[in-house]
PDB file of C-alpha atoms in Angstrom:
ATOM      1  CA  UNK O   3     -16.701   8.313  -6.730  1.00  0.00           C
ATOM      2  CA  UNK O   4     -13.999  10.647  -7.907  1.00  0.00           C
ATOM      3  CA  UNK O   5     -14.474  13.208  -5.172  1.00  0.00           C
ATOM      4  CA  UNK O   6     -14.763  10.831  -2.289  1.00  0.00           C
ATOM      5  CA  UNK O   7     -11.537  11.572  -0.515  1.00  0.00           C
ATOM      6  CA  UNK O   8     -11.371  12.772   3.062  1.00  0.00           C
ATOM      7  CA  UNK O   9      -8.221  14.548   4.168  1.00  0.00           C
ATOM      8  CA  UNK O  10      -6.926  16.249   7.254  1.00  0.00           C
ATOM      9  CA  UNK O  11      -3.581  18.011   7.701  1.00  0.00           C
ATOM     10  CA  UNK O  12      -2.746  19.251  11.191  1.00  0.00           C
ATOM     11  CA  UNK O  13       0.331  20.829  12.710  1.00  0.00           C
ATOM     12  CA  UNK O  14       1.912  18.709  15.434  1.00  0.00           C
ATOM     13  CA  UNK O  15       4.812  20.772  16.672  1.00  0.00           C
ATOM     14  CA  UNK O  16       6.926  21.499  13.590  1.00  0.00           C
ATOM     15  CA  UNK O  17       5.621  18.471  11.715  1.00  0.00           C
ATOM     16  CA  UNK O  18       2.402  18.301   9.717  1.00  0.00           C
ATOM     17  CA  UNK O  19       0.410  15.141  10.183  1.00  0.00           C
ATOM     18  CA  UNK O  20      -1.597  14.220   7.085  1.00  0.00           C
ATOM     19  CA  UNK O  21      -4.359  11.632   7.106  1.00  0.00           C
ATOM     20  CA  UNK O  22      -6.113  10.536   3.928  1.00  0.00           C
ATOM     21  CA  UNK O  23      -9.126   8.275   3.614  1.00  0.00           C
ATOM     22  CA  UNK O  24     -10.182   7.323   0.109  1.00  0.00           C
ATOM     23  CA  UNK O  25     -13.317   5.527  -1.000  1.00  0.00           C
ATOM     24  CA  UNK O  26     -12.320   2.712  -3.304  1.00  0.00           C
ATOM     25  CA  UNK O  27     -13.385  -0.903  -3.633  1.00  0.00           C
ATOM     26  CA  UNK O  28      -9.776  -2.165  -4.020  1.00  0.00           C
ATOM     27  CA  UNK O  29     -10.915  -5.337  -5.756  1.00  0.00           C
ATOM     28  CA  UNK O  30      -8.024  -7.817  -5.962  1.00  0.00           C
ATOM     29  CA  UNK O  31      -9.046  -9.780  -9.033  1.00  0.00           C
ATOM     30  CA  UNK O  32      -8.529 -12.935  -6.971  1.00  0.00           C
ATOM     31  CA  UNK O  33     -12.094 -13.245  -5.717  1.00  0.00           C
ATOM     32  CA  UNK O  34     -14.781 -15.251  -7.445  1.00  0.00           C
ATOM     33  CA  UNK O  35     -18.348 -14.157  -7.779  1.00  0.00           C
ATOM     34  CA  UNK O  36     -20.163 -16.908  -5.837  1.00  0.00           C
ATOM     35  CA  UNK O  37     -23.048 -16.922  -8.356  1.00  0.00           C
ATOM     36  CA  UNK O  38     -21.210 -16.949 -11.669  1.00  0.00           C
ATOM     37  CA  UNK O  39     -18.018 -18.701 -10.457  1.00  0.00           C
ATOM     38  CA  UNK O  40     -16.071 -16.111 -12.445  1.00  0.00           C
ATOM     39  CA  UNK O  41     -13.284 -13.944 -11.106  1.00  0.00           C
ATOM     40  CA  UNK O  42     -14.318 -10.426 -10.219  1.00  0.00           C
ATOM     41  CA  UNK O  43     -11.981  -8.204 -12.286  1.00  0.00           C
ATOM     42  CA  UNK O  44      -9.233  -6.383 -10.441  1.00  0.00           C
ATOM     43  CA  UNK O  45      -9.990  -2.761  -9.692  1.00  0.00           C
ATOM     44  CA  UNK O  46      -7.515  -1.028  -7.398  1.00  0.00           C
ATOM     45  CA  UNK O  47      -5.637   2.215  -6.905  1.00  0.00           C
ATOM     46  CA  UNK O  48      -2.065   1.678  -8.016  1.00  0.00           C
ATOM     47  CA  UNK O  49      -0.529   5.165  -7.866  1.00  0.00           C
ATOM     48  CA  UNK O  50      -0.819   7.629  -5.005  1.00  0.00           C
ATOM     49  CA  UNK O  51       0.991  10.965  -4.968  1.00  0.00           C
ATOM     50  CA  UNK O  52       0.875  13.633  -2.286  1.00  0.00           C
ATOM     51  CA  UNK O  53       2.104  17.186  -2.802  1.00  0.00           C
ATOM     52  CA  UNK O  54       2.753  20.137  -0.517  1.00  0.00           C
ATOM     53  CA  UNK O  55       2.194  23.434  -2.351  1.00  0.00           C
ATOM     54  CA  UNK O  56       2.631  21.529  -5.609  1.00  0.00           C
ATOM     55  CA  UNK O  57       5.890  19.797  -4.647  1.00  0.00           C
ATOM     56  CA  UNK O  58       5.788  16.006  -4.336  1.00  0.00           C
ATOM     57  CA  UNK O  59       6.252  14.724  -0.802  1.00  0.00           C
ATOM     58  CA  UNK O  60       5.078  11.116  -1.175  1.00  0.00           C
ATOM     59  CA  UNK O  61       5.077   9.117  -4.416  1.00  0.00           C
ATOM     60  CA  UNK O  62       3.683   5.641  -3.888  1.00  0.00           C
ATOM     61  CA  UNK O  63       2.883   2.576  -5.928  1.00  0.00           C
ATOM     62  CA  UNK O  64       0.259   0.206  -4.602  1.00  0.00           C
ATOM     63  CA  UNK O  65      -0.695  -3.371  -5.310  1.00  0.00           C
ATOM     64  CA  UNK O  66      -3.929  -5.200  -4.710  1.00  0.00           C
ATOM     65  CA  UNK O  67      -3.272  -5.760  -0.991  1.00  0.00           C
ATOM     66  CA  UNK O  68      -3.854  -2.212   0.164  1.00  0.00           C
ATOM     67  CA  UNK O  69      -7.093  -2.514   2.135  1.00  0.00           C
ATOM     68  CA  UNK O  70     -10.470  -1.429   0.778  1.00  0.00           C
ATOM     69  CA  UNK O  71     -11.126   2.297   1.293  1.00  0.00           C
ATOM     70  CA  UNK O  72      -7.398   3.046   1.649  1.00  0.00           C
ATOM     71  CA  UNK O  73      -6.203   4.954   4.678  1.00  0.00           C
ATOM     72  CA  UNK O  74      -2.795   6.619   4.607  1.00  0.00           C
ATOM     73  CA  UNK O  75      -1.058   8.625   7.283  1.00  0.00           C
ATOM     74  CA  UNK O  76       2.229  10.447   6.656  1.00  0.00           C
ATOM     75  CA  UNK O  77       4.101  13.396   8.130  1.00  0.00           C
ATOM     76  CA  UNK O  78       5.824  16.283   6.424  1.00  0.00           C
ATOM     77  CA  UNK O  79       8.284  18.844   7.685  1.00  0.00           C
ATOM     78  CA  UNK O  80       8.432  22.522   6.766  1.00  0.00           C
ATOM     79  CA  UNK O  81       4.732  23.100   6.178  1.00  0.00           C
ATOM     80  CA  UNK O  82       2.847  25.901   7.897  1.00  0.00           C
ATOM     81  CA  UNK O  83      -0.843  26.576   8.496  1.00  0.00           C
ATOM     82  CA  UNK O  84      -2.537  27.597   5.258  1.00  0.00           C
ATOM     83  CA  UNK O  85      -0.257  25.502   3.035  1.00  0.00           C
ATOM     84  CA  UNK O  86      -1.961  23.242   0.522  1.00  0.00           C
ATOM     85  CA  UNK O  87      -1.668  19.462   0.655  1.00  0.00           C
ATOM     86  CA  UNK O  88      -3.059  17.680  -2.401  1.00  0.00           C
ATOM     87  CA  UNK O  89      -3.495  14.044  -3.338  1.00  0.00           C
ATOM     88  CA  UNK O  90      -3.575  12.647  -6.822  1.00  0.00           C
ATOM     89  CA  UNK O  91      -4.302   8.975  -7.297  1.00  0.00           C
ATOM     90  CA  UNK O  92      -5.203   6.725 -10.207  1.00  0.00           C
ATOM     91  CA  UNK O  93      -6.520   3.187 -10.386  1.00  0.00           C
ATOM     92  CA  UNK O  94      -5.758   0.365 -12.792  1.00  0.00           C
ATOM     93  CA  UNK O  95      -8.754   1.331 -14.942  1.00  0.00           C
ATOM     94  CA  UNK O  96      -7.398   4.851 -15.360  1.00  0.00           C
ATOM     95  CA  UNK O  97      -9.851   6.654 -13.087  1.00  0.00           C
ATOM     96  CA  UNK O  98      -8.284   9.677 -11.413  1.00  0.00           C
ATOM     97  CA  UNK O  99      -8.955  10.670  -7.826  1.00  0.00           C
ATOM     98  CA  UNK O 100      -7.942  13.994  -6.345  1.00  0.00           C
ATOM     99  CA  UNK O 101      -8.232  15.676  -3.004  1.00  0.00           C
ATOM    100  CA  UNK O 102      -6.953  18.887  -1.465  1.00  0.00           C
ATOM    101  CA  UNK O 103      -6.850  20.346   1.994  1.00  0.00           C
ATOM    102  CA  UNK O 104      -5.225  23.227   3.842  1.00  0.00           C
ATOM    103  CA  UNK O 105      -2.838  22.696   6.727  1.00  0.00           C
ATOM    104  CA  UNK O 106      -4.619  23.624   9.954  1.00  0.00           C
ATOM    105  CA  UNK O 107      -2.965  24.857  13.112  1.00  0.00           C
ATOM    106  CA  UNK O 108      -3.538  22.396  15.873  1.00  0.00           C
TER     107      UNK O 108
ATOM    108  CA  UNK N  16     -15.436 -20.303   1.431  1.00  0.00           C
ATOM    109  CA  UNK N  17     -12.261 -22.334   1.739  1.00  0.00           C
ATOM    110  CA  UNK N  18     -13.206 -24.421  -1.250  1.00  0.00           C
ATOM    111  CA  UNK N  19     -13.484 -21.279  -3.300  1.00  0.00           C
ATOM    112  CA  UNK N  20     -10.101 -20.266  -2.124  1.00  0.00           C
ATOM    113  CA  UNK N  21      -8.559 -23.545  -3.180  1.00  0.00           C
ATOM    114  CA  UNK N  22     -10.191 -23.177  -6.548  1.00  0.00           C
ATOM    115  CA  UNK N  23      -8.648 -19.796  -7.000  1.00  0.00           C
ATOM    116  CA  UNK N  24      -5.211 -20.999  -5.959  1.00  0.00           C
ATOM    117  CA  UNK N  25      -5.421 -23.608  -8.690  1.00  0.00           C
ATOM    118  CA  UNK N  26      -6.332 -20.861 -11.095  1.00  0.00           C
ATOM    119  CA  UNK N  27      -3.477 -18.601 -10.100  1.00  0.00           C
ATOM    120  CA  UNK N  28      -2.518 -18.330 -13.761  1.00  0.00           C
ATOM    121  CA  UNK N  29      -5.817 -16.728 -14.614  1.00  0.00           C
ATOM    122  CA  UNK N  30      -5.294 -14.235 -11.836  1.00  0.00           C
ATOM    123  CA  UNK N  31      -1.894 -13.415 -13.260  1.00  0.00           C
ATOM    124  CA  UNK N  32      -3.509 -12.635 -16.583  1.00  0.00           C
ATOM    125  CA  UNK N  33      -5.872 -10.258 -14.832  1.00  0.00           C
ATOM    126  CA  UNK N  34      -2.981  -8.496 -13.211  1.00  0.00           C
ATOM    127  CA  UNK N  35      -1.332  -8.176 -16.610  1.00  0.00           C
ATOM    128  CA  UNK N  36      -4.509  -6.585 -17.925  1.00  0.00           C
ATOM    129  CA  UNK N  37      -4.414  -4.245 -14.959  1.00  0.00           C
ATOM    130  CA  UNK N  38      -0.899  -3.171 -15.862  1.00  0.00           C
ATOM    131  CA  UNK N  39      -1.939  -2.484 -19.448  1.00  0.00           C
ATOM    132  CA  UNK N  40      -4.796  -0.264 -18.272  1.00  0.00           C
ATOM    133  CA  UNK N  41      -2.390   1.868 -16.334  1.00  0.00           C
ATOM    134  CA  UNK N  42      -0.324   2.864 -19.333  1.00  0.00           C
ATOM    135  CA  UNK N  43      -3.094   5.151 -20.505  1.00  0.00           C
ATOM    136  CA  UNK N  44      -3.045   7.397 -17.493  1.00  0.00           C
ATOM    137  CA  UNK N  45       0.325   6.995 -15.847  1.00  0.00           C
ATOM    138  CA  UNK N  46       1.977  10.154 -17.196  1.00  0.00           C
ATOM    139  CA  UNK N  47       1.310  12.212 -14.077  1.00  0.00           C
ATOM    140  CA  UNK N  48       3.417   9.906 -11.984  1.00  0.00           C
ATOM    141  CA  UNK N  49       7.154   9.758 -11.724  1.00  0.00           C
ATOM    142  CA  UNK N  50       7.655   6.110 -12.593  1.00  0.00           C
ATOM    143  CA  UNK N  51       5.602   3.477 -14.377  1.00  0.00           C
ATOM    144  CA  UNK N  52       3.861   0.977 -12.122  1.00  0.00           C
ATOM    145  CA  UNK N  53       6.333  -1.743 -11.159  1.00  0.00           C
ATOM    146  CA  UNK N  54       4.326  -4.632 -12.568  1.00  0.00           C
ATOM    147  CA  UNK N  55       7.215  -7.063 -12.203  1.00  0.00           C
ATOM    148  CA  UNK N  56       7.485  -6.510  -8.454  1.00  0.00           C
ATOM    149  CA  UNK N  57       3.733  -6.425  -7.842  1.00  0.00           C
ATOM    150  CA  UNK N  58       3.212  -9.694  -9.712  1.00  0.00           C
ATOM    151  CA  UNK N  59       6.121 -11.549  -8.101  1.00  0.00           C
ATOM    152  CA  UNK N  60       4.664 -14.375  -6.070  1.00  0.00           C
ATOM    153  CA  UNK N  61       7.346 -14.989  -3.519  1.00  0.00           C
ATOM    154  CA  UNK N  62       8.732 -12.462  -1.130  1.00  0.00           C
ATOM    155  CA  UNK N  63      12.380 -12.830  -2.190  1.00  0.00           C
ATOM    156  CA  UNK N  64      11.570 -12.036  -5.827  1.00  0.00           C
ATOM    157  CA  UNK N  65       9.150  -9.291  -4.838  1.00  0.00           C
ATOM    158  CA  UNK N  66      11.807  -7.593  -2.722  1.00  0.00           C
ATOM    159  CA  UNK N  67      14.424  -7.996  -5.416  1.00  0.00           C
ATOM    160  CA  UNK N  68      12.155  -6.653  -8.157  1.00  0.00           C
ATOM    161  CA  UNK N  69      11.146  -3.716  -6.005  1.00  0.00           C
ATOM    162  CA  UNK N  70      14.864  -2.946  -5.514  1.00  0.00           C
ATOM    163  CA  UNK N  71      14.962  -4.004  -1.887  1.00  0.00           C
ATOM    164  CA  UNK N  72      16.983  -7.159  -2.562  1.00  0.00           C
ATOM    165  CA  UNK N  73      19.476  -8.154   0.135  1.00  0.00           C
ATOM    166  CA  UNK N  74      17.962  -5.853   2.733  1.00  0.00           C
ATOM    167  CA  UNK N  75      19.674  -6.262   6.078  1.00  0.00           C
ATOM    168  CA  UNK N  76      17.683  -6.481   9.278  1.00  0.00           C
ATOM    169  CA  UNK N  77      17.806  -3.275  11.274  1.00  0.00           C
ATOM    170  CA  UNK N  78      16.629  -2.446  14.771  1.00  0.00           C
ATOM    171  CA  UNK N  79      16.312   1.182  13.688  1.00  0.00           C
ATOM    172  CA  UNK N  80      13.084   0.376  11.874  1.00  0.00           C
ATOM    173  CA  UNK N  81       9.996   0.291  14.037  1.00  0.00           C
ATOM    174  CA  UNK N  82       7.186  -1.847  12.673  1.00  0.00           C
ATOM    175  CA  UNK N  83       3.908  -1.635  14.528  1.00  0.00           C
ATOM    176  CA  UNK N  84       1.420  -4.366  13.638  1.00  0.00           C
ATOM    177  CA  UNK N  85      -1.200  -6.234  15.668  1.00  0.00           C
ATOM    178  CA  UNK N  86      -0.198  -9.673  17.038  1.00  0.00           C
ATOM    179  CA  UNK N  87      -3.542 -11.037  15.979  1.00  0.00           C
ATOM    180  CA  UNK N  88      -5.725  -9.642  13.226  1.00  0.00           C
ATOM    181  CA  UNK N  89      -9.308 -10.792  13.435  1.00  0.00           C
ATOM    182  CA  UNK N  90      -9.985  -9.570   9.928  1.00  0.00           C
ATOM    183  CA  UNK N  91      -7.260 -10.080   7.336  1.00  0.00           C
ATOM    184  CA  UNK N  92      -8.978  -7.609   5.022  1.00  0.00           C
ATOM    185  CA  UNK N  93      -8.068  -4.751   7.315  1.00  0.00           C
ATOM    186  CA  UNK N  94      -4.719  -4.982   9.096  1.00  0.00           C
ATOM    187  CA  UNK N  95      -3.228  -1.713  10.353  1.00  0.00           C
ATOM    188  CA  UNK N  96       0.511  -1.379   9.791  1.00  0.00           C
ATOM    189  CA  UNK N  97       2.762   1.456  10.866  1.00  0.00           C
ATOM    190  CA  UNK N  98       6.447   1.870  10.067  1.00  0.00           C
ATOM    191  CA  UNK N  99       8.958   4.395  11.305  1.00  0.00           C
ATOM    192  CA  UNK N 100      12.561   4.387  10.146  1.00  0.00           C
ATOM    193  CA  UNK N 101      15.226   5.943  12.337  1.00  0.00           C
ATOM    194  CA  UNK N 102      17.854   5.352   9.674  1.00  0.00           C
ATOM    195  CA  UNK N 103      19.198   8.717   8.468  1.00  0.00           C
ATOM    196  CA  UNK N 104      18.476   9.506   4.834  1.00  0.00           C
ATOM    197  CA  UNK N 105      15.491   7.167   4.467  1.00  0.00           C
ATOM    198  CA  UNK N 106      14.024   7.704   0.999  1.00  0.00           C
ATOM    199  CA  UNK N 107      11.439   4.946   0.733  1.00  0.00           C
ATOM    200  CA  UNK N 108       9.352   2.531   2.777  1.00  0.00           C
ATOM    201  CA  UNK N 109       7.721  -0.606   1.371  1.00  0.00           C
ATOM    202  CA  UNK N 110       5.456  -3.246   2.906  1.00  0.00           C
ATOM    203  CA  UNK N 111       5.485  -6.954   2.097  1.00  0.00           C
ATOM    204  CA  UNK N 112       3.318  -9.858   3.312  1.00  0.00           C
ATOM    205  CA  UNK N 113       5.248 -13.107   2.822  1.00  0.00           C
ATOM    206  CA  UNK N 114       2.261 -15.393   2.323  1.00  0.00           C
ATOM    207  CA  UNK N 115       0.062 -13.193   0.186  1.00  0.00           C
ATOM    208  CA  UNK N 116      -0.164 -14.415  -3.383  1.00  0.00           C
ATOM    209  CA  UNK N 117       1.618 -11.225  -4.410  1.00  0.00           C
ATOM    210  CA  UNK N 118       3.756 -10.217  -1.392  1.00  0.00           C
ATOM    211  CA  UNK N 119       4.477  -6.587  -2.342  1.00  0.00           C
ATOM    212  CA  UNK N 120       1.706  -4.450  -0.868  1.00  0.00           C
ATOM    213  CA  UNK N 121       2.876  -0.889  -1.413  1.00  0.00           C
ATOM    214  CA  UNK N 122       6.056   1.086  -1.987  1.00  0.00           C
ATOM    215  CA  UNK N 123       6.210   4.690  -0.750  1.00  0.00           C
ATOM    216  CA  UNK N 124       8.906   7.056  -2.058  1.00  0.00           C
ATOM    217  CA  UNK N 125       9.439   9.884   0.388  1.00  0.00           C
ATOM    218  CA  UNK N 126      10.817  13.310  -0.476  1.00  0.00           C
ATOM    219  CA  UNK N 127      13.537  14.763   1.760  1.00  0.00           C
ATOM    220  CA  UNK N 128      11.016  16.883   3.693  1.00  0.00           C
ATOM    221  CA  UNK N 129       8.839  13.897   4.499  1.00  0.00           C
ATOM    222  CA  UNK N 130       9.239  12.117   7.828  1.00  0.00           C
ATOM    223  CA  UNK N 131      10.317   8.462   7.462  1.00  0.00           C
ATOM    224  CA  UNK N 132       6.925   7.307   8.680  1.00  0.00           C
ATOM    225  CA  UNK N 133       3.955   5.626   6.988  1.00  0.00           C
ATOM    226  CA  UNK N 134       0.813   4.226   8.503  1.00  0.00           C
ATOM    227  CA  UNK N 135      -1.779   2.400   6.418  1.00  0.00           C
ATOM    228  CA  UNK N 136      -4.095  -0.605   6.305  1.00  0.00           C
ATOM    229  CA  UNK N 137      -3.380  -3.751   4.324  1.00  0.00           C
ATOM    230  CA  UNK N 138      -4.936  -7.081   3.364  1.00  0.00           C
ATOM    231  CA  UNK N 139      -3.531 -10.431   4.477  1.00  0.00           C
ATOM    232  CA  UNK N 140      -4.723 -13.774   3.116  1.00  0.00           C
ATOM    233  CA  UNK N 141      -3.455 -15.759   6.106  1.00  0.00           C
ATOM    234  CA  UNK N 142      -1.086 -15.713   9.080  1.00  0.00           C
ATOM    235  CA  UNK N 143       2.232 -14.431   7.790  1.00  0.00           C
ATOM    236  CA  UNK N 144       5.329 -12.402   8.399  1.00  0.00           C
ATOM    237  CA  UNK N 145       4.786  -8.748   7.571  1.00  0.00           C
ATOM    238  CA  UNK N 146       7.943  -7.003   6.424  1.00  0.00           C
ATOM    239  CA  UNK N 147       8.819  -3.394   6.059  1.00  0.00           C
ATOM    240  CA  UNK N 148      11.771  -2.559   3.842  1.00  0.00           C
ATOM    241  CA  UNK N 149      13.532   0.769   3.816  1.00  0.00           C
ATOM    242  CA  UNK N 150      15.964   2.383   1.403  1.00  0.00           C
ATOM    243  CA  UNK N 151      18.451   4.834   2.880  1.00  0.00           C
ATOM    244  CA  UNK N 152      21.643   6.166   1.370  1.00  0.00           C
ATOM    245  CA  UNK N 153      21.618   3.574  -1.407  1.00  0.00           C
ATOM    246  CA  UNK N 154      21.352   0.663   1.039  1.00  0.00           C
ATOM    247  CA  UNK N 155      18.324  -1.406   2.017  1.00  0.00           C
ATOM    248  CA  UNK N 156      17.177  -2.468   5.445  1.00  0.00           C
ATOM    249  CA  UNK N 157      14.228  -4.425   6.780  1.00  0.00           C
ATOM    250  CA  UNK N 158      12.260  -5.409   9.824  1.00  0.00           C
ATOM    251  CA  UNK N 159       9.533  -8.037  10.158  1.00  0.00           C
ATOM    252  CA  UNK N 160       6.848  -9.276  12.519  1.00  0.00           C
ATOM    253  CA  UNK N 161       4.349 -12.087  12.400  1.00  0.00           C
ATOM    254  CA  UNK N 162       0.638 -11.309  12.329  1.00  0.00           C
ATOM    255  CA  UNK N 163      -1.827 -14.098  13.078  1.00  0.00           C
ATOM    256  CA  UNK N 164      -4.877 -13.838  10.883  1.00  0.00           C
ATOM    257  CA  UNK N 165      -8.109 -15.520  11.935  1.00  0.00           C
ATOM    258  CA  UNK N 166     -10.143 -14.605   8.821  1.00  0.00           C
ATOM    259  CA  UNK N 167      -8.268 -14.063   5.544  1.00  0.00           C
ATOM    260  CA  UNK N 168      -8.683 -10.932   3.466  1.00  0.00           C
ATOM    261  CA  UNK N 169      -7.538 -11.869  -0.032  1.00  0.00           C
ATOM    262  CA  UNK N 170      -9.519 -13.976  -2.415  1.00  0.00           C
ATOM    263  CA  UNK N 171     -11.909 -15.663  -0.021  1.00  0.00           C
TER     264      UNK N 171
END
């Protein structure tokens, strides 16, 4: 699962548009297994950090209500084609997820 | 399905315990990130407390925040939300769903080179106001819109 992150960073004028799609179950901990009647344990990404050439541009904390397979779109200024955008995320069970892409000219 | 949901609402305490366990798990691996996960805000179960605990208390309504949400969401498990702040010096954007069991959805801190814009997808348990709160120059602002949910996305 750890490498299942799709990313795209594209120049749009002088702004870089970054789209990230992660694969994660984002289990809330509020759902019951219909067979066992027990709560399905929470399992969700709770930290999400994006960097441009190693410098943090977005530092986010998430709760259980970010939708399954999280999709995030943000925009950064001052990046140019070839720059590196990286994502580092971790879930409540401590699993790390990383992704990296290069800024593409439009 | 609705019966299950009622059962879980009765057992909200158990869910809280799970969330506490979730917070404990984080401590092991949180060093990479600037701040520890704001468990207090994420486990607040009304929107006023959630906003206060996430440091957006007393946010004033502002027309300079654009919140784009659907009027009707057929599937509460996947509701697209998009926020743009035209307030100069915006440093963070957070999303809240009033009627979710835990209203705080996500809190995005933005560096100075990041546009005050976030688009993502959230879960909603039922028809509710969706709020976006913004911090700019030490002050907090908000904007909200109602989204009608036909099938809930949390806990059912």
